[in-house]
Coordinates of C-alpha atoms in Angstrom, one line a residue:
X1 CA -207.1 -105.2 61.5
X2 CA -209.7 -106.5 63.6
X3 CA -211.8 -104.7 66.5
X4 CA -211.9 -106.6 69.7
X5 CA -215.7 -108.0 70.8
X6 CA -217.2 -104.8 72.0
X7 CA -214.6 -102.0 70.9
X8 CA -216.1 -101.2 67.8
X9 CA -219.2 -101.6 65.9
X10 CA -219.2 -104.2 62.9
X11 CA -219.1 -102.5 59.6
X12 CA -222.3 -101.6 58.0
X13 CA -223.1 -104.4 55.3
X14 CA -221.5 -103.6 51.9
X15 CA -218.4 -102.9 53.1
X16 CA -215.5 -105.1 53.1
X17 CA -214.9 -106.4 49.3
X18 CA -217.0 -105.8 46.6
X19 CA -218.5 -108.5 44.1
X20 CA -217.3 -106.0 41.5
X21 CA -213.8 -106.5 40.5
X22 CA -212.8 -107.0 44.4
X23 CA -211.9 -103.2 45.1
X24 CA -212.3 -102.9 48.7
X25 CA -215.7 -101.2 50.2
X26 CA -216.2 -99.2 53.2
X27 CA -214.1 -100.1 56.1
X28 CA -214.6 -100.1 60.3
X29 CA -214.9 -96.7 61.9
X30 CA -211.9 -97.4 63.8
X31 CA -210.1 -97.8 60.4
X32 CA -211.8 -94.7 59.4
X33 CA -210.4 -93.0 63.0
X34 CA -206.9 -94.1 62.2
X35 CA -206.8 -92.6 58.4
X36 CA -208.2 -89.8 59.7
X37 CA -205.6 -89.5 62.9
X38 CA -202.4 -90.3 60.0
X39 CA -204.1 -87.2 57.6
X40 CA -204.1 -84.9 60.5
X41 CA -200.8 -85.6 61.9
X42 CA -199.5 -83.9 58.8
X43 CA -201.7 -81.0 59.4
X44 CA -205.3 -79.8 60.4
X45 CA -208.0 -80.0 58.2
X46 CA -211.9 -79.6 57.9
X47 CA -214.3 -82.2 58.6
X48 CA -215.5 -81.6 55.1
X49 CA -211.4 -82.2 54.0
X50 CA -211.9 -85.4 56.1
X51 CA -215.1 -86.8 54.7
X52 CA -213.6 -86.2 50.9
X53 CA -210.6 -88.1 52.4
X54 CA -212.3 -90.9 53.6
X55 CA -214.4 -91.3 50.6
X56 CA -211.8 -91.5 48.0
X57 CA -210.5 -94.2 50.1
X58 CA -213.9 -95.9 49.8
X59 CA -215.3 -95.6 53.3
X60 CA -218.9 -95.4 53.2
X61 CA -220.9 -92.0 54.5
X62 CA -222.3 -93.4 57.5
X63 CA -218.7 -94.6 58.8
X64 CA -217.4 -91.7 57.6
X65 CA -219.9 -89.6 59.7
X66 CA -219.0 -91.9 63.2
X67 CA -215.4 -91.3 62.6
X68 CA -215.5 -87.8 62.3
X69 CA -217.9 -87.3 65.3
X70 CA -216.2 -89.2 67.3
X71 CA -213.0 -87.3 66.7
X72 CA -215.1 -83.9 66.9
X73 CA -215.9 -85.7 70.8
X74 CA -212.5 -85.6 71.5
X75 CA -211.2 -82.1 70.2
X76 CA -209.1 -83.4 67.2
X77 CA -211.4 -81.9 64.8
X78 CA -213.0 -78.8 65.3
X79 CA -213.6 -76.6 62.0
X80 CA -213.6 -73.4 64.0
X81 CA -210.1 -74.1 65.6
X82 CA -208.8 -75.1 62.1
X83 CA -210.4 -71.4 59.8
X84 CA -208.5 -69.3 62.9
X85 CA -205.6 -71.5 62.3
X86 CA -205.2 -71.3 58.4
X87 CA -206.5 -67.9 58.4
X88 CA -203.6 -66.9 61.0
X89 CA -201.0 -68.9 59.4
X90 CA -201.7 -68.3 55.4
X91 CA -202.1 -64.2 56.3
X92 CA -198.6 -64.0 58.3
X93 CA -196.6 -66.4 56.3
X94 CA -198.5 -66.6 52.9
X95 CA -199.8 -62.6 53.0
X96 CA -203.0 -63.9 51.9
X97 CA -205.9 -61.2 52.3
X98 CA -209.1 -61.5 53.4
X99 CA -210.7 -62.0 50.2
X100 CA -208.3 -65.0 49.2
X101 CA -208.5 -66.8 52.9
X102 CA -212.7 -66.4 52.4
X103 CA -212.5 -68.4 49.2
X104 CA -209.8 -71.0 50.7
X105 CA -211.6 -72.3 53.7
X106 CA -215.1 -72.3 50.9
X107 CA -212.7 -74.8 49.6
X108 CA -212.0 -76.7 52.4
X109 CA -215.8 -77.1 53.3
X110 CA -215.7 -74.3 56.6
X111 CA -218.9 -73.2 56.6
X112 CA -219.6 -69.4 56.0
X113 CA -220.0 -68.5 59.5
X114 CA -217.6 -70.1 60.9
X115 CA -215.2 -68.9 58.0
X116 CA -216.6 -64.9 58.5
X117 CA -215.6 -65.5 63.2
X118 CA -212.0 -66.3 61.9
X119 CA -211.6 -63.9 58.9
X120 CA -212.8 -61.1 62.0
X121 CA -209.1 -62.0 63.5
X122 CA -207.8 -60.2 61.1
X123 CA -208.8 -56.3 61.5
X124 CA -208.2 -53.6 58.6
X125 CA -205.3 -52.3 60.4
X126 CA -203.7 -56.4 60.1
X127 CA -204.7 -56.4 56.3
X128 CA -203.5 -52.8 55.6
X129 CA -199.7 -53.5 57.5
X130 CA -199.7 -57.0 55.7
X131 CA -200.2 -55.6 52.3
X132 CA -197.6 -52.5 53.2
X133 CA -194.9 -55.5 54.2
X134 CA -195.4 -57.1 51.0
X135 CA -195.3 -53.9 48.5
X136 CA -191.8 -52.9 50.3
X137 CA -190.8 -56.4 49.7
X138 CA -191.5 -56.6 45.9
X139 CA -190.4 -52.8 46.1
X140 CA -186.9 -53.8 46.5
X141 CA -186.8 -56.3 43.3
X142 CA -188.4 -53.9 40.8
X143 CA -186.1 -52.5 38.2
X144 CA -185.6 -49.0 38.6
X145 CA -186.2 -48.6 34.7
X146 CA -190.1 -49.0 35.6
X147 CA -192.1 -46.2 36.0
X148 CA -194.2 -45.1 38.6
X149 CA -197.8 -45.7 36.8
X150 CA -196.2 -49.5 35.6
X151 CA -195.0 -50.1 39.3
X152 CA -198.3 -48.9 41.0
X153 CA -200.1 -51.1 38.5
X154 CA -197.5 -54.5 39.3
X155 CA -197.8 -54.1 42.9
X156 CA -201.5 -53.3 43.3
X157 CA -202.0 -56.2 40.7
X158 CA -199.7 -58.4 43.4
X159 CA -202.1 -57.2 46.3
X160 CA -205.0 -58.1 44.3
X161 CA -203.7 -61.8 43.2
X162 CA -203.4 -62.4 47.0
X163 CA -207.1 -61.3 47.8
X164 CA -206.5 -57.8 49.1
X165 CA -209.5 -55.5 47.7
X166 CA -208.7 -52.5 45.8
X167 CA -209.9 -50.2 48.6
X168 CA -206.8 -51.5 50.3
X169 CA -204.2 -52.2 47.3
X170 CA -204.1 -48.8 45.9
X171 CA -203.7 -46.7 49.0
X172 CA -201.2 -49.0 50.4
X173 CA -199.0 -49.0 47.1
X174 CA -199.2 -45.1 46.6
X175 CA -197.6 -44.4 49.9
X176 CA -195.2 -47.1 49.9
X177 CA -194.1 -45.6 46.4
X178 CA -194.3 -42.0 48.1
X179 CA -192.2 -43.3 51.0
X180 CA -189.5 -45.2 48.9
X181 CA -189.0 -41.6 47.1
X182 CA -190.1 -43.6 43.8
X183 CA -189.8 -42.0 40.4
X184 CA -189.0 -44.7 38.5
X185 CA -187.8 -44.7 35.1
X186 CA -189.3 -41.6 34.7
X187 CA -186.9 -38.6 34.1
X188 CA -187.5 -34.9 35.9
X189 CA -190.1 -32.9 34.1
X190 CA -192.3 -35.7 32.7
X191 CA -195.2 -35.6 34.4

């Protein structure tokens, strides 16, 4: 697709196809803007998730860069928007903790600060009431044959897998067990 005279700068030199094996090489930014527009009509994402995007597709840095910044311009990329959206989204529906949404948006390229303003959304209350839904959840599918030190184990295990610290896990399991009268498999007078 070409750019009209004036819409869009030419493609820095080396792009288009290359001598070697004819793969194709870089690409216009507006190219860039419209693979970029097509990934985040599926969902939001990083500039960091963009730039790993566009590379793979072989569009060079510096087009790369424009696309992105132009995009940033115009609100459709913003990496703080995106860490209070995945952080909000993967702790209601995915009952990720803190720990495990920290290490997610590392992944996607968020930068620690900006990661650390959207983990602050979610307070110790959030976390603690999260973790207390899950535990009643699992609660329900554990055999009753299991007993109460194998169940505090599985659940705060569970907690831990989904980034909630063990300052938060145990607690939160005890008095869900306590609260579900839980005795397990074990049988009166065992203790």
């Amino acid at each position: 697709m070409a750019a009209g005279p004036g819409r869009e700068e030419p493609a820095p030199s080396g792009s288009g196809r290359a001598a070697q094996g004819g793969a194709p090489q870089g690409g216009t930014v507006e190219q860039a803007k419209e693979a970029c527009l097509r990934l985040l009509a599926v969902r939001a994402r990083s500039r960091a998730e963009l730039g790993q995007r566009l590379s793979a597709k072989g569009f060079d840095a510096e087009v790369t860069a424009v696309a992105i910044d132009r995009l940033a311009e115009v609100g459709l990329v913003d990496d703080a928007a995106f860490a209070e959206q995945w952080v909000q989204s993967r702790h209601t529906y995915s009952g990720k903790g803190r720990a495990a949404l920290a290490q997610e948006l590392r992944r996607k390229g968020v930068a620690p600060e900006t990661a650390a303003a959207a983990l602050d959304g979610i307070s110790g209350d959030d976390e603690q009431e999260r973790a207390a839904e899950l535990v009643r959840r699992k609660l329900r599918s554990l055999p009753a044959s299991v007993d109460r030190d194998t169940a505090l184990r599985r659940l705060a295990g569970m907690l831990a897998r989904r980034g909630y610290p063990a300052s938060v896990a145990f607690p939160v399991v005890r008095a869900e067990l306590d609260a579900a009268g839980y005795a397990g498999g074990s049988e009166p007078g065992d203790d």
